[in-house]
Coordinates of C-alpha atoms and ligand atoms in Angstrom, one line a residue:
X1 CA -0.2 -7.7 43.7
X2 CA -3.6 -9.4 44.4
X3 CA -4.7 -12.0 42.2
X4 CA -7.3 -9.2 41.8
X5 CA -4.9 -6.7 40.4
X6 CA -3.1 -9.2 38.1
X7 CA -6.0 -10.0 36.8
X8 CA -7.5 -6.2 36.4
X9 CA -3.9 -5.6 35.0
X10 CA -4.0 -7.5 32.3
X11 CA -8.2 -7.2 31.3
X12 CA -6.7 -3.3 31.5
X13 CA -4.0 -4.1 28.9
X14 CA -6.6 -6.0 26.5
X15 CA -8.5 -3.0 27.0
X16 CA -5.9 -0.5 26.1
X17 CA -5.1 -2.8 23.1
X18 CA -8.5 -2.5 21.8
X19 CA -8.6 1.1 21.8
X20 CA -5.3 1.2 20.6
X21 CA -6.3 -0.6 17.8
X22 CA -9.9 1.1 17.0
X23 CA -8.0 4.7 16.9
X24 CA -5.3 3.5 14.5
X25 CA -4.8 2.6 11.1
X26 CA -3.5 -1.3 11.3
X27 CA -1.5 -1.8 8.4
X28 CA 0.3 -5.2 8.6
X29 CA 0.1 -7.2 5.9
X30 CA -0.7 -10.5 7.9
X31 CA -3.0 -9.4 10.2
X32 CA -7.1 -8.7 10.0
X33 CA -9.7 -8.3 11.7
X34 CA -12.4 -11.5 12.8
X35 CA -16.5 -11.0 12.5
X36 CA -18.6 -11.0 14.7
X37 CA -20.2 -14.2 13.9
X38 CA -16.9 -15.9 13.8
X39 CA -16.0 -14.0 17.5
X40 CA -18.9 -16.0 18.5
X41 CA -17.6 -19.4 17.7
X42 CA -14.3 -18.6 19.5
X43 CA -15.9 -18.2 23.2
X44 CA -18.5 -21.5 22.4
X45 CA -17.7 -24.7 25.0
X46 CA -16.0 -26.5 21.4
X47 CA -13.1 -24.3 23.4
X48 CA -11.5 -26.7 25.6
X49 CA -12.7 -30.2 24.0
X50 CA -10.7 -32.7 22.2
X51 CA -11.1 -34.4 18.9
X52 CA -8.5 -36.2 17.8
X53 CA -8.7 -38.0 14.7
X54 CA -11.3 -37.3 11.7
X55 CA -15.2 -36.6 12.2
X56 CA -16.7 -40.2 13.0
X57 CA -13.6 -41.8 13.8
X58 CA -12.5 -40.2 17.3
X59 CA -9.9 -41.2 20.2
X60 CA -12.6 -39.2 22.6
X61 CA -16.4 -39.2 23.0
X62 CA -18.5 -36.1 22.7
X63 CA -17.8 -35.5 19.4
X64 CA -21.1 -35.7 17.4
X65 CA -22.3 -32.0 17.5
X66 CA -18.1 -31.0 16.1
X67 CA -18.0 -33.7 13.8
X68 CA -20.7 -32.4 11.5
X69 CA -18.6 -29.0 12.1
X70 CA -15.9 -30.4 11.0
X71 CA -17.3 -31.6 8.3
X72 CA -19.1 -28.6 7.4
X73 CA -15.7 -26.4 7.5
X74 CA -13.9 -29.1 5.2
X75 CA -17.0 -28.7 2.5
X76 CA -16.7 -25.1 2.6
X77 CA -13.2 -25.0 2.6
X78 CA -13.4 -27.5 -0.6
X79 CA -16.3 -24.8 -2.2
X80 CA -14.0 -22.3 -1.6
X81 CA -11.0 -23.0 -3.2
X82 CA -12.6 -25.6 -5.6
X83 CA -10.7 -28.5 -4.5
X84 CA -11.1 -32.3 -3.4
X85 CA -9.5 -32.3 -0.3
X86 CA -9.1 -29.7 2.2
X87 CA -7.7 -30.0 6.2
X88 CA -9.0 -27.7 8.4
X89 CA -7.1 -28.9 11.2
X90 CA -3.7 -27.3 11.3
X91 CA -3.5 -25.0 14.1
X92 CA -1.7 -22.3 12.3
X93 CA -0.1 -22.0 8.6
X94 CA 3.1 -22.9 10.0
X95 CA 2.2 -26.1 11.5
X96 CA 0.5 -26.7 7.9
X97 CA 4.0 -26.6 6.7
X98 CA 5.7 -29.2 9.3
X99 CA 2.8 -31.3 8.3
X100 CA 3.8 -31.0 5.0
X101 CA 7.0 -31.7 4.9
X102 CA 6.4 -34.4 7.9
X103 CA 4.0 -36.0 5.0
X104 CA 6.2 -35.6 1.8
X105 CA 9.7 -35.3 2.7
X106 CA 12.5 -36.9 5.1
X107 CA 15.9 -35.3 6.4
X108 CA 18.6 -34.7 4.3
X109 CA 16.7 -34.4 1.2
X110 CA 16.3 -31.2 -0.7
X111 CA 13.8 -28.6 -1.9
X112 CA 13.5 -25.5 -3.5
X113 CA 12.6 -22.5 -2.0
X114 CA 12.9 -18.8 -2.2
X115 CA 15.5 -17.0 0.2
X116 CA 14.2 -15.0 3.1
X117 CA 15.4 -12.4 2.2
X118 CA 13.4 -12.4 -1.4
X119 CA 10.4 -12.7 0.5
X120 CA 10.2 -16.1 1.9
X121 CA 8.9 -17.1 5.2
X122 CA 10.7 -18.3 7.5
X123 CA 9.0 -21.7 7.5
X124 CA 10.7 -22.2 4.1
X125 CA 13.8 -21.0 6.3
X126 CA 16.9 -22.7 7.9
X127 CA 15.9 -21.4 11.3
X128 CA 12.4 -22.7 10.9
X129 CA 9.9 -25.6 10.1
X130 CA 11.9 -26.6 7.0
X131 CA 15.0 -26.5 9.7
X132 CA 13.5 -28.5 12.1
X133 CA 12.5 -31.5 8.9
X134 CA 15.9 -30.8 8.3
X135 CA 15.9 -30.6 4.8
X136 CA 18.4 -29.4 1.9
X137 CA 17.6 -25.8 1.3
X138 CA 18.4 -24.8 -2.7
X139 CA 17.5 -21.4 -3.8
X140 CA 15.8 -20.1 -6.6
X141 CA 17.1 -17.4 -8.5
X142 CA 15.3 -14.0 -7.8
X143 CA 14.9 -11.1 -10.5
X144 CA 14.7 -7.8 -8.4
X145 CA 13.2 -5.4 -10.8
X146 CA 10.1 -7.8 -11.3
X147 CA 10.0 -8.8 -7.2
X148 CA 9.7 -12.7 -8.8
X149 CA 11.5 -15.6 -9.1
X150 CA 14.0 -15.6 -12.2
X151 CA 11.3 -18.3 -14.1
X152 CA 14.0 -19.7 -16.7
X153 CA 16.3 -20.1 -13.8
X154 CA 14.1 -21.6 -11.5
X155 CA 13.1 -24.3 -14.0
X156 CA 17.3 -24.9 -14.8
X157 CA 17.5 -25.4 -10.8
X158 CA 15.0 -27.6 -10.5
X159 CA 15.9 -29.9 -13.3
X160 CA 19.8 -30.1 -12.2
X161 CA 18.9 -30.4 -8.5
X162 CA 16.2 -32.5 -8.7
X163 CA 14.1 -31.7 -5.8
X164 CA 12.1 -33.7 -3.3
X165 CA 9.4 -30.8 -3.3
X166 CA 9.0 -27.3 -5.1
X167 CA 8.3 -24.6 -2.3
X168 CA 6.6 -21.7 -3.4
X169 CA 5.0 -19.0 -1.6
X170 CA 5.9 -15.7 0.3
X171 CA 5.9 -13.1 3.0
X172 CA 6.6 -10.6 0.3
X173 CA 4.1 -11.5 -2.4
X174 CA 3.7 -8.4 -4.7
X175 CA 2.7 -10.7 -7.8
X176 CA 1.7 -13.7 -9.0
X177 CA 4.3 -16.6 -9.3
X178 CA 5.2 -18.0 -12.7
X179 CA 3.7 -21.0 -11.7
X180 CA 2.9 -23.2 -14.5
X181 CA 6.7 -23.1 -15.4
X182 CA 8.1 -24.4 -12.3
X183 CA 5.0 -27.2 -11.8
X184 CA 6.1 -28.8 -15.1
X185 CA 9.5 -28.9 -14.5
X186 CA 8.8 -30.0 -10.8
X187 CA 6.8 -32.7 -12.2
X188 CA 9.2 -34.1 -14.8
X189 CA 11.7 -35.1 -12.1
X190 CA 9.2 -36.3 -10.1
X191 CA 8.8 -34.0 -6.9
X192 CA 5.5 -32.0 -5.5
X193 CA 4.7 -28.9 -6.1
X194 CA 4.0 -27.3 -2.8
X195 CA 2.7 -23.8 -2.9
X196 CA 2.1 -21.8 0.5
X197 CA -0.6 -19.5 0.0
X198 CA -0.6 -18.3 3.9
X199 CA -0.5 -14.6 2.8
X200 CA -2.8 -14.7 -0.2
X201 CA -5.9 -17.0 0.6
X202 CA -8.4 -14.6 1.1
X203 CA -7.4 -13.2 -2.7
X204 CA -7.4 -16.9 -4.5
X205 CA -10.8 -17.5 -2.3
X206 CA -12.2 -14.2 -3.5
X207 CA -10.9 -15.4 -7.0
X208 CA -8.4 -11.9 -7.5
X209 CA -5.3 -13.6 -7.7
X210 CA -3.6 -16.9 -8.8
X211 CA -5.0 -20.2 -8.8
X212 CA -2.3 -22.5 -7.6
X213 CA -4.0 -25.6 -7.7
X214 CA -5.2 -24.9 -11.5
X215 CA -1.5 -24.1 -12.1
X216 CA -0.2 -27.5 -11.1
X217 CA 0.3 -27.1 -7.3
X218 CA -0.4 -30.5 -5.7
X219 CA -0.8 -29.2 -2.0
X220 CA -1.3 -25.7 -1.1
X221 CA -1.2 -24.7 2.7
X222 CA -1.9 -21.4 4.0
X223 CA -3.5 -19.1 7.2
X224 CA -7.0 -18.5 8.0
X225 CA -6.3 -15.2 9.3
X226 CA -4.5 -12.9 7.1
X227 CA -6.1 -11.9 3.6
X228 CA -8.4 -14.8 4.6
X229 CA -10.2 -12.9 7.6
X230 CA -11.0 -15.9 10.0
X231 CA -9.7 -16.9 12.8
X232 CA -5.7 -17.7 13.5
X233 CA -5.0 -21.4 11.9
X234 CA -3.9 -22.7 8.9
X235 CA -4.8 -25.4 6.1
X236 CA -4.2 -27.5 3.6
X237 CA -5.9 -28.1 0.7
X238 CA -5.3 -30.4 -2.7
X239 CA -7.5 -31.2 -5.6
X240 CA -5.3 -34.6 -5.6
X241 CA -8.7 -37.0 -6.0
X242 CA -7.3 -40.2 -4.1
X243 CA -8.8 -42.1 -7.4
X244 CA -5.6 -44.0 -7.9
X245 CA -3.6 -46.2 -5.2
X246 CA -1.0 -43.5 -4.8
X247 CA -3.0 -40.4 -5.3
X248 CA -4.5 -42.3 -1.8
X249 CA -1.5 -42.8 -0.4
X250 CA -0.1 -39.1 -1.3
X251 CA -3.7 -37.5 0.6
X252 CA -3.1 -40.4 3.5
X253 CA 0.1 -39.2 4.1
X254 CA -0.5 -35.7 4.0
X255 CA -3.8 -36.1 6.8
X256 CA -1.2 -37.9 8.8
X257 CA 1.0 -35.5 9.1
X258 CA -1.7 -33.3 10.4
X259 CA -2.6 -36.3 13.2
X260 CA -0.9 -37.5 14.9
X261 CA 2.1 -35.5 13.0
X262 CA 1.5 -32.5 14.5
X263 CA -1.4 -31.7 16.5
X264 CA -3.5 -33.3 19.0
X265 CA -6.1 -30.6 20.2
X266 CA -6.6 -28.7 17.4
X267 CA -8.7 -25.5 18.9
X268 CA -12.1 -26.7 17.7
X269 CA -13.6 -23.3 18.4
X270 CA -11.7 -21.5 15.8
X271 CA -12.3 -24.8 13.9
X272 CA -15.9 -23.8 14.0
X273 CA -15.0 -20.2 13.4
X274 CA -13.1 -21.3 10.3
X275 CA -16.2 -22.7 8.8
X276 CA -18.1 -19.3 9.2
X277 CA -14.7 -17.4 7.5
X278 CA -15.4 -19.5 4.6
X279 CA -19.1 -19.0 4.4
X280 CA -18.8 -15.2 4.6
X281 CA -15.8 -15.4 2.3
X282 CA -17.8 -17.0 -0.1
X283 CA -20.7 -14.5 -0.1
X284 CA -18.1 -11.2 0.3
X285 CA -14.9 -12.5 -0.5
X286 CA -15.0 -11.8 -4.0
X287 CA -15.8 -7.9 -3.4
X288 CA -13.3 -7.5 -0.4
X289 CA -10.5 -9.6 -2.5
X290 CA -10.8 -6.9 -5.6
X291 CA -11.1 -3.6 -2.9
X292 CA -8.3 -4.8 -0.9
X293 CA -6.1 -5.0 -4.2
X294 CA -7.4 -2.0 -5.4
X295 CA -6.6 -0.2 -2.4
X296 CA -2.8 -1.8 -2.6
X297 CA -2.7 0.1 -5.7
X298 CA -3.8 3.0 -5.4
X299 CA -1.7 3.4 -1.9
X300 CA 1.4 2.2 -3.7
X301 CA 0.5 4.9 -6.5
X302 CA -0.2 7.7 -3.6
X303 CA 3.1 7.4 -2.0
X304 CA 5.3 7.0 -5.1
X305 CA 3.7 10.2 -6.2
X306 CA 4.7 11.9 -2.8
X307 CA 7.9 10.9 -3.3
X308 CA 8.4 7.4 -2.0
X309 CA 10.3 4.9 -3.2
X310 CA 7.9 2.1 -3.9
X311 CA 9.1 -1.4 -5.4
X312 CA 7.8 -3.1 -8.5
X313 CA 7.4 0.5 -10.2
X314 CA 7.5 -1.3 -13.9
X315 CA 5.0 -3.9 -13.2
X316 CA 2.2 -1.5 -11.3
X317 CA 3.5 -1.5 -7.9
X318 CA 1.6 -4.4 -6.5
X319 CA -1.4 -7.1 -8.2
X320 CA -1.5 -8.4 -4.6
X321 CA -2.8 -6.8 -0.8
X322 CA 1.1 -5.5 -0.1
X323 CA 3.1 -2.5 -0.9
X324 CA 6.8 -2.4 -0.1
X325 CA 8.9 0.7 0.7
X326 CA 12.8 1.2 0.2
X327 CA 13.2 3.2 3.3
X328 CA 17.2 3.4 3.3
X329 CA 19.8 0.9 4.5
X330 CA 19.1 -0.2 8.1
X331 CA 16.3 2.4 8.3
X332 CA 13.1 0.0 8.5
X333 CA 12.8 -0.1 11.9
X334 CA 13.2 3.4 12.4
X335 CA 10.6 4.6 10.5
X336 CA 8.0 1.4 11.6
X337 CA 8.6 3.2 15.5
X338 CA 7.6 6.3 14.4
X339 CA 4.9 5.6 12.4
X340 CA 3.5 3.5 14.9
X341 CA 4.2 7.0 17.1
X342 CA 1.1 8.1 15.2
X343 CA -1.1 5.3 15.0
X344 CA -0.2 4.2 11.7
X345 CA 0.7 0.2 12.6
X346 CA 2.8 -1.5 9.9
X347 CA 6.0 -3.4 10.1
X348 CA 10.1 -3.2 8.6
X349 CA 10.9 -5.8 6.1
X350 CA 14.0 -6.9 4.7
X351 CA 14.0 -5.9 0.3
X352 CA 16.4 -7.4 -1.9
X353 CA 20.0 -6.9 -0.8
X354 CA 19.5 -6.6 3.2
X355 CA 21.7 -8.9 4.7
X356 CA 20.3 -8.3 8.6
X357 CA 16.8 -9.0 9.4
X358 CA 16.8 -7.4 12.5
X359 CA 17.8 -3.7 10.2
X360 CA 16.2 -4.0 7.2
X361 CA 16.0 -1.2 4.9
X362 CA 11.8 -1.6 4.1
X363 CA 8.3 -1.4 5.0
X364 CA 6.0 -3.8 4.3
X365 CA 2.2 -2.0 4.3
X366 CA -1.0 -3.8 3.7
X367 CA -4.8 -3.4 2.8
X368 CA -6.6 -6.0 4.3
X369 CA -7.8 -4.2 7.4
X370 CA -8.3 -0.7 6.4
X371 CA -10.4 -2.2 3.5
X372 CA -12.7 -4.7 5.9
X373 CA -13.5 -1.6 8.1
X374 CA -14.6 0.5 5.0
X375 CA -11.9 2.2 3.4
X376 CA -11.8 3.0 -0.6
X377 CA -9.1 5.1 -2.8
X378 CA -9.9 8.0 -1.4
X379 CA -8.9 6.8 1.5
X380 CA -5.3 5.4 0.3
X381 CA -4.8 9.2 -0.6
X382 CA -4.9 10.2 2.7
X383 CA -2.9 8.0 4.2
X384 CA -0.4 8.8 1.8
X385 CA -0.2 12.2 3.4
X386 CA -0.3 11.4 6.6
X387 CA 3.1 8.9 5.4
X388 CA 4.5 12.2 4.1
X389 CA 4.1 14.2 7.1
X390 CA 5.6 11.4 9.2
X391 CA 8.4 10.2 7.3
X392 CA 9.2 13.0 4.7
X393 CA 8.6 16.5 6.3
X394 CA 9.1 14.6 9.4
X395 CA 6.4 16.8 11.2
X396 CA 5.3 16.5 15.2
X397 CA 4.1 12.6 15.7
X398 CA 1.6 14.1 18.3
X399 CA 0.0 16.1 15.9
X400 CA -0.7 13.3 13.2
X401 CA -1.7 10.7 16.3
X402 CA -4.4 13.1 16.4
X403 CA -5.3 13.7 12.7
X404 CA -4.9 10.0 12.4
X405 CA -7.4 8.9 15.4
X406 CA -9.7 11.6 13.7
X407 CA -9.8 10.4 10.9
X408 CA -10.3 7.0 11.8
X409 CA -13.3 8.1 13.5
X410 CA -15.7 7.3 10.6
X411 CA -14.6 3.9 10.0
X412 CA -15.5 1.8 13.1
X413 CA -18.0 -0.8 11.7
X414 CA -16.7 -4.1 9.4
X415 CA -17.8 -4.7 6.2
X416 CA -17.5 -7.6 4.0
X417 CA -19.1 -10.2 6.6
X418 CA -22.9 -11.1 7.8
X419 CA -24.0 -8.3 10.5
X420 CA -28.2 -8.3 10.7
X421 CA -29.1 -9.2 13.4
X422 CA -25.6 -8.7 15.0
X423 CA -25.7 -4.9 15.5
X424 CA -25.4 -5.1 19.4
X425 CA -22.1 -7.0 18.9
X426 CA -19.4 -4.4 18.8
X427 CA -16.3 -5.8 18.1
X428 CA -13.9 -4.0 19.6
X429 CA -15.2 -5.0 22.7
X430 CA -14.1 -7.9 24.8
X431 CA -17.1 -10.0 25.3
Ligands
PLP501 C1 2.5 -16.0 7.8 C2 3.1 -17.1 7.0 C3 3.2 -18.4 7.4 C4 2.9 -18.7 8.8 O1 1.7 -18.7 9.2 P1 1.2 -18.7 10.7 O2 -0.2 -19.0 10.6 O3 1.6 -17.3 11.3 O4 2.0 -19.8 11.4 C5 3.7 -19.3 6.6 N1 4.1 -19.0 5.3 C6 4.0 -17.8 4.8 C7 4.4 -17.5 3.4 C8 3.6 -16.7 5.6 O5 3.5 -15.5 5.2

C-alpha cells in the first residue's frame, strides 16, 4: 500500500466506526459520549505540549495560558465534588490508582479489596496496578443476594488484618457501599480509606448517588469518561485540608505520586477538556445523573418482566447507571456477539460464582449513553423487546439491525451539555 491508502484505510475505519456507532444503541457501562465543546479542547495546540509539575511551578516554558487551565479544571473539579483538593492530572483512572498506592502504600503490605469477580476492577486485582505495587490482596466478604460487600464481615476483616488502605469501588456497582461502616473501622487501625469512584463520578457529581468523601473516604480516584462524560482521564480528589503537618504530608505524597510517580506529559488537551466536563456537569449533571438512573431502572424492570433474569431483584434491580444479566454458565460472550449482531453494544461480565473471566455467565448493560443522546422510559421499554427478540425468541439478527438503526434514527443530537451556538458541530463527525 501507499502511504496514501494506509492512511485512507484507516480515516475509512474511523469512519465506519462512527456510523457504526450513530446507528447503534451503545450500551457499555464505562463508556459515553464527549460534547462538542469538550471535542474542541481535544484538537487545541495544548495537544502536544508539556507541563510537568503544578501551574506556576514548571520544568518547561510556555505554560502560562495552561496554567490558569489547570487551575481552572482543579477549582471545578473541587466545586464539583465539594472537596479541598482535587488532581486533574492522572491520565486515566487507572494511573490514579498506581498514584495512589505509589503515595500511600509500599510492597508487601496489605489492603482490602473486593474480588474481581464480585465486581472489582482489575486495578484492585493481582494482575493489575495493585499487582504491579505489589501489595497483599485480602478480600472482603461479598453477600450475593444484596450485590454488596457483607458490611459486618468487612469491618471483622479489617480489624483482624489491619490494613495499610481500605479499597473500595467497582466495575459492578449496582448500589451504594456501606461506607460509613468500613471508614470507621478503617480508621481505628489506622489505614486510609480509599474509595475508587471511576464508574460512578458523573452520579456523585450530579449528587444521585453516594458521597464517599462525606462517608469518611480520605482519597477518592475515578475516570473522567464514564458516567462522568468528559474526556478519557482520571482523578483524584480528597477533602483532606493540609491544615495539620501530616494532613500536608498525606496530600504531598499523594500529588507526588501523580509527578513524577507516574506521569510526565499528561495530555493537556483533555486536561482542558476536563475543565469544560465539569462545568457542563455542574449545570446538567444533576438532571442527566437522575435520568441515567432512572433509565437503569426501568430497563432492569423491562427485561425482568420479559423474562430475564436480572440481579439485585430484592433491592430494585439497580440505584446506580448498570444492570446485570444472568445469561447462563459460560454464555456471556455468546449473547454480547449477537447482540452486537444487531447494533445493540454492551459487554459479558463475570456475576458471582464465575470462575473464568474470559466465559462469564453475564451482561453488564448501561444507561449513560442512550440517556445523553435523549432517551427516557419509554425508551428502556423498547429496548427490552428488541433484547427479547435477540436473545429469547432468538429471531433473525438482520432483521432487528434494522429495527434497531431505525429506531435510533430520532436520537442523533446530545443532551445534557452547552450546544448554542454549536449547532454546525456534529459530533459524529471527525473534525
Ligand atoms: C474503569 C475502571 C478503572 C480504570 O479506569 P481507566 O480510566 O479505564 O483506566 C478503575 N477502577 C474502576 C472501578 C473502574 O471501573
Amino acid at each position: 500500500m501507499s502511504w496514501f491508502d494506509e492512511v485512507e484505510y484507516i480515516r475509512k475505519q474511523a469512519k465506519k466506526n462512527n456510523e457504526f456507532f450513530a446507528n447503534s444503541l451503545p450500551m457499555i457501562a464505562s463508556e459515553n459520549v464527549l460534547s462538542p465543546l469538550c471535542r474542541e479542547m481535544l484538537i487545541t495546540d495544548f495537544h502536544g505540549r508539556y507541563a510537568e509539575g503544578t501551574p506556576g511551578h514548571r520544568y518547561y516554558q510556555g505554560c502560562k495560558f495552561f496554567d490558569l487551565v489547570e487551575e481552572k479544571a482543579m477549582e471545578l473539579a473541587k466545586k464539583l465534588f465539594n472537596c479541598h483538593y482535587a488532581d486533574v492530572r492522572p491520565t486515566a483512572g487507572t494511573t490514579a490508582n498506581i498514584a495512589i498506592f505509589k503515595a500511600l502504600i509500599k510492597p508487601g503490605e496489605p489492603v482490602t479489596v473486593l474480588d474481581l469477580a464480585d465486581g472489582a476492577h482489575i486495578s484492585f486485582g493481582k494482575w493489575g496496578a495493585a499487582g504491579v505495587r505489589g501489595v497483599e490482596l485480602i478480600s472482603y466478604p461479598f453477600n450475593d443476594e444484596e450485590m454488596n460487600i457483607y458490611v459486618d464481615g468487612a469491618v471483622k476483616l479489617i480489624k483482624k488484618v489491619k490494613p495499610k488502605l481500605a479499597l473500595n469501588g467497582r466495575s459492578v456497582f449496582l448500589f451504594p457501599t456501606p461506607l460509613k461502616e468500613i471508614a470507621e473501622a478503617a480508621h481505628d487501625v489506622g489505614a486510609y480509606l480509599v474509595y475508587d469512584a471511576a464508574h460512578v463520578l458523573g452520579l456523585i457529581g450530579g449528587k444521585q448517588f453516594q458521597d464517599p468523601l462525606r462517608e469518611g473516604a480520605d482519597v477518592m480516584s475515578g475516570s473522567t469518561h464514564k458516567t462522568l462524560p468528559g474526556p478519557q482521564g482520571g482523578l483524584i480528589l480528597s477533602d483532606h485540608t493540609g491544615d495539620t503537618d501530616l494532613d500536608k504530608s498525606f496530600l504531598r505524597k499523594l500529588g507526588f505520586g501523580v509527578f513524577p510517580g507516574v506521569t510526565s506529559s499528561y495530555h493537556l488537551h483533555h486536561v482542558a477538556a476536563k475543565a469544560i466536563a465539569f462545568a457542563e456537569h455542574l449545570e446538567f449533571g444533576g438532571a442527566y445523573a437522575k435520568q441515567t438512573i432512572k433509565n437503569a431502572q426501568h430497563l432492569a424492570r423491562s427485561l425482568y418482566g420479559r423474562g430475564f433474569k436480572v440481579f439485585g431483584e430484592k433491592l430494585g434491580f439497580t440505584k446506580s447507571h448498570q444492570v446485570l444479566l444472568e445469561i447462563g454458565p459460560g454464555k456471556g460472550k455468546e449473547a454480547s456477539q449477537k447482540l452486537e449482531d444487531t447494533g445493540i453494544v454492551t459487554n459479558m461480565n463475570t456475576i458471582p460464582g464465575d470462575e473464568d473471566p474470559l466465559n462469564p455467565s453475564g451482561l453488564r448493560l448501561g444507561t449513560p449513553e442512550l440517556t445523553r443522546i435523549g432517551m427516557n422510559e419509554n425508551e428502556m421499554e423498547e429496548i427490552a423487546e428488541f433484547f427479547k427478540r435477540a436473545l429469547l425468541k432468538k429471531e433473525d439478527t438482520k432483521k432487528i439491525k434494522a429495527d434497531v438503526k431505525e429506531f435510533r434514527k430520532d436520537f442523533q443530537e446530545l443532551h445534557y451539555c452547552f450546544k448554542e451556538g454549536f449547532r454546525g458541530y456534529d459530533y459524529h463527525k471527525l473534525i
